[in-house]
């Protein structure tokens, strides 16, 4: 529960205000883009949701892997507690190798899942940045084409 409360606090303090600010900026930017040139706004309204969906797929995969890593971490902690509280019987029955083997399996599983979660979270962020950059290039290119054709002024 302690780490969950910290995560909730972090998301409320660092997540909500930027989300609100960035959402407001995006809405106003699209509104003014519609007023300036509807064709460019149409390009943005088509490409931005595609970027969000691409990023969301990676983010969902990262969330799934993090949940799996959390379960593996819990199992490692349980094994550690069992070994600490039952150390004498483990010693008497020579079961330490069994516990060490189980712990190493959980540690390996945790490592794989945690690394995959970090990779997919990073991929989600990079996918969003890449999609945003592509959207900007397409809008600038389309705007340049409209200026070239005389349908829009440079200003």
PDB file of C-alpha atoms in Angstrom, residues 22-139:
ATOM      1  CA  UNK A  22      -1.338  20.404 -22.421  1.00  0.00           C
ATOM      2  CA  UNK A  23      -4.936  19.390 -23.149  1.00  0.00           C
ATOM      3  CA  UNK A  24      -6.060  23.013 -23.006  1.00  0.00           C
ATOM      4  CA  UNK A  25      -3.216  24.107 -25.290  1.00  0.00           C
ATOM      5  CA  UNK A  26      -4.049  21.335 -27.779  1.00  0.00           C
ATOM      6  CA  UNK A  27      -7.750  22.259 -27.871  1.00  0.00           C
ATOM      7  CA  UNK A  28      -7.010  25.953 -28.447  1.00  0.00           C
ATOM      8  CA  UNK A  29      -4.333  25.157 -31.047  1.00  0.00           C
ATOM      9  CA  UNK A  30      -6.730  22.980 -33.032  1.00  0.00           C
ATOM     10  CA  UNK A  31      -9.502  25.591 -32.680  1.00  0.00           C
ATOM     11  CA  UNK A  32      -7.256  28.335 -34.081  1.00  0.00           C
ATOM     12  CA  UNK A  33      -5.928  26.015 -36.768  1.00  0.00           C
ATOM     13  CA  UNK A  34      -9.514  25.403 -37.901  1.00  0.00           C
ATOM     14  CA  UNK A  35     -10.009  29.177 -38.117  1.00  0.00           C
ATOM     15  CA  UNK A  36      -6.765  29.673 -40.047  1.00  0.00           C
ATOM     16  CA  UNK A  37      -6.865  26.689 -42.432  1.00  0.00           C
ATOM     17  CA  UNK A  38      -9.353  23.862 -42.122  1.00  0.00           C
ATOM     18  CA  UNK A  39      -7.333  21.460 -44.290  1.00  0.00           C
ATOM     19  CA  UNK A  40      -4.354  21.631 -41.943  1.00  0.00           C
ATOM     20  CA  UNK A  41      -6.678  21.116 -38.986  1.00  0.00           C
ATOM     21  CA  UNK A  42      -8.114  18.048 -40.710  1.00  0.00           C
ATOM     22  CA  UNK A  43      -4.609  16.607 -41.114  1.00  0.00           C
ATOM     23  CA  UNK A  44      -3.926  17.147 -37.410  1.00  0.00           C
ATOM     24  CA  UNK A  45      -7.281  15.659 -36.386  1.00  0.00           C
ATOM     25  CA  UNK A  46      -6.497  12.513 -38.399  1.00  0.00           C
ATOM     26  CA  UNK A  47      -2.841  12.051 -37.433  1.00  0.00           C
ATOM     27  CA  UNK A  48      -2.953  12.903 -33.711  1.00  0.00           C
ATOM     28  CA  UNK A  49      -5.438  10.142 -32.777  1.00  0.00           C
ATOM     29  CA  UNK A  50      -3.310   7.666 -34.746  1.00  0.00           C
ATOM     30  CA  UNK A  51      -0.271   8.780 -32.734  1.00  0.00           C
ATOM     31  CA  UNK A  52      -2.155   8.405 -29.477  1.00  0.00           C
ATOM     32  CA  UNK A  53      -3.385   4.926 -30.371  1.00  0.00           C
ATOM     33  CA  UNK A  54       0.129   3.803 -31.317  1.00  0.00           C
ATOM     34  CA  UNK A  55       1.532   5.066 -28.033  1.00  0.00           C
ATOM     35  CA  UNK A  56      -1.364   3.561 -26.085  1.00  0.00           C
ATOM     36  CA  UNK A  57      -0.603   0.066 -27.420  1.00  0.00           C
ATOM     37  CA  UNK A  58       2.955   0.260 -26.111  1.00  0.00           C
ATOM     38  CA  UNK A  59       1.756   1.755 -22.821  1.00  0.00           C
ATOM     39  CA  UNK A  60      -0.731  -1.086 -22.266  1.00  0.00           C
ATOM     40  CA  UNK A  61       2.000  -3.631 -22.869  1.00  0.00           C
ATOM     41  CA  UNK A  62       4.249  -1.790 -20.389  1.00  0.00           C
ATOM     42  CA  UNK A  63       1.474  -1.780 -17.787  1.00  0.00           C
ATOM     43  CA  UNK A  64       0.891  -5.519 -18.213  1.00  0.00           C
ATOM     44  CA  UNK A  65       4.588  -6.252 -17.778  1.00  0.00           C
ATOM     45  CA  UNK A  66       4.859  -3.993 -14.723  1.00  0.00           C
ATOM     46  CA  UNK A  67       1.942  -5.792 -13.089  1.00  0.00           C
ATOM     47  CA  UNK A  68       3.644  -9.101 -13.763  1.00  0.00           C
ATOM     48  CA  UNK A  69       6.882  -7.722 -12.303  1.00  0.00           C
ATOM     49  CA  UNK A  70       5.006  -6.596  -9.215  1.00  0.00           C
ATOM     50  CA  UNK A  71       3.641 -10.116  -8.744  1.00  0.00           C
ATOM     51  CA  UNK A  72       7.110 -11.623  -9.178  1.00  0.00           C
ATOM     52  CA  UNK A  73       8.504  -9.119  -6.675  1.00  0.00           C
ATOM     53  CA  UNK A  74       5.793 -10.063  -4.167  1.00  0.00           C
ATOM     54  CA  UNK A  75       6.637 -13.734  -4.599  1.00  0.00           C
ATOM     55  CA  UNK A  76      10.335 -12.997  -4.024  1.00  0.00           C
ATOM     56  CA  UNK A  77       9.479 -11.124  -0.821  1.00  0.00           C
ATOM     57  CA  UNK A  78       7.275 -14.012   0.320  1.00  0.00           C
ATOM     58  CA  UNK A  79      10.079 -16.511  -0.323  1.00  0.00           C
ATOM     59  CA  UNK A  80      12.517 -14.286   1.561  1.00  0.00           C
ATOM     60  CA  UNK A  81      10.165 -14.048   4.529  1.00  0.00           C
ATOM     61  CA  UNK A  82       9.558 -17.801   4.522  1.00  0.00           C
ATOM     62  CA  UNK A  83      13.288 -18.494   4.410  1.00  0.00           C
ATOM     63  CA  UNK A  84      13.968 -16.036   7.235  1.00  0.00           C
ATOM     64  CA  UNK A  85      11.219 -17.355   9.521  1.00  0.00           C
ATOM     65  CA  UNK A  86      11.822 -21.005   8.715  1.00  0.00           C
ATOM     66  CA  UNK A  87      15.588 -20.941   8.573  1.00  0.00           C
ATOM     67  CA  UNK A  88      16.140 -23.701  11.128  1.00  0.00           C
ATOM     68  CA  UNK A  89      13.854 -26.277   9.430  1.00  0.00           C
ATOM     69  CA  UNK A  90      15.450 -25.384   6.085  1.00  0.00           C
ATOM     70  CA  UNK A  91      18.833 -26.062   7.633  1.00  0.00           C
ATOM     71  CA  UNK A  92      17.748 -29.297   9.291  1.00  0.00           C
ATOM     72  CA  UNK A  93      16.105 -30.731   6.171  1.00  0.00           C
ATOM     73  CA  UNK A  94      18.768 -29.308   3.860  1.00  0.00           C
ATOM     74  CA  UNK A  95      16.176 -27.499   1.760  1.00  0.00           C
ATOM     75  CA  UNK A  96      18.223 -24.344   1.174  1.00  0.00           C
ATOM     76  CA  UNK A  97      19.032 -25.250  -2.475  1.00  0.00           C
ATOM     77  CA  UNK A  98      15.297 -25.641  -3.171  1.00  0.00           C
ATOM     78  CA  UNK A  99      14.541 -22.198  -1.768  1.00  0.00           C
ATOM     79  CA  UNK A 100      17.512 -20.620  -3.518  1.00  0.00           C
ATOM     80  CA  UNK A 101      16.376 -22.160  -6.814  1.00  0.00           C
ATOM     81  CA  UNK A 102      12.820 -20.879  -6.389  1.00  0.00           C
ATOM     82  CA  UNK A 103      14.129 -17.441  -5.440  1.00  0.00           C
ATOM     83  CA  UNK A 104      16.437 -17.290  -8.482  1.00  0.00           C
ATOM     84  CA  UNK A 105      13.546 -18.283 -10.749  1.00  0.00           C
ATOM     85  CA  UNK A 106      11.423 -15.456  -9.336  1.00  0.00           C
ATOM     86  CA  UNK A 107      14.337 -13.030  -9.582  1.00  0.00           C
ATOM     87  CA  UNK A 108      14.861 -13.945 -13.223  1.00  0.00           C
ATOM     88  CA  UNK A 109      11.141 -13.565 -13.948  1.00  0.00           C
ATOM     89  CA  UNK A 110      11.076 -10.215 -12.176  1.00  0.00           C
ATOM     90  CA  UNK A 111      14.093  -9.010 -14.165  1.00  0.00           C
ATOM     91  CA  UNK A 112      12.569 -10.007 -17.511  1.00  0.00           C
ATOM     92  CA  UNK A 113       9.196  -8.455 -16.736  1.00  0.00           C
ATOM     93  CA  UNK A 114      10.637  -5.252 -15.273  1.00  0.00           C
ATOM     94  CA  UNK A 115      13.028  -4.781 -18.211  1.00  0.00           C
ATOM     95  CA  UNK A 116      10.187  -5.400 -20.667  1.00  0.00           C
ATOM     96  CA  UNK A 117       8.002  -2.899 -18.833  1.00  0.00           C
ATOM     97  CA  UNK A 118      10.701  -0.238 -18.967  1.00  0.00           C
ATOM     98  CA  UNK A 119      11.377  -0.959 -22.634  1.00  0.00           C
ATOM     99  CA  UNK A 120       7.713  -0.697 -23.609  1.00  0.00           C
ATOM    100  CA  UNK A 121       7.203   2.454 -21.521  1.00  0.00           C
ATOM    101  CA  UNK A 122      10.163   4.035 -23.294  1.00  0.00           C
ATOM    102  CA  UNK A 123       8.856   2.835 -26.646  1.00  0.00           C
ATOM    103  CA  UNK A 124       5.476   4.429 -25.889  1.00  0.00           C
ATOM    104  CA  UNK A 125       7.119   7.772 -25.201  1.00  0.00           C
ATOM    105  CA  UNK A 126       9.343   7.550 -28.293  1.00  0.00           C
ATOM    106  CA  UNK A 127       6.395   6.470 -30.464  1.00  0.00           C
ATOM    107  CA  UNK A 128       4.451   9.530 -29.333  1.00  0.00           C
ATOM    108  CA  UNK A 129       7.427  11.822 -30.000  1.00  0.00           C
ATOM    109  CA  UNK A 130       7.985  10.263 -33.412  1.00  0.00           C
ATOM    110  CA  UNK A 131       4.306  10.527 -34.336  1.00  0.00           C
ATOM    111  CA  UNK A 132       4.230  14.149 -33.158  1.00  0.00           C
ATOM    112  CA  UNK A 133       7.282  14.961 -35.261  1.00  0.00           C
ATOM    113  CA  UNK A 134       5.768  13.280 -38.303  1.00  0.00           C
ATOM    114  CA  UNK A 135       2.525  15.206 -37.769  1.00  0.00           C
ATOM    115  CA  UNK A 136       4.462  18.477 -37.585  1.00  0.00           C
ATOM    116  CA  UNK A 137       6.349  17.641 -40.786  1.00  0.00           C
ATOM    117  CA  UNK A 138       3.151  16.744 -42.622  1.00  0.00           C
ATOM    118  CA  UNK A 139       1.418  19.953 -41.470  1.00  0.00           C
TER     119      UNK A 139
END
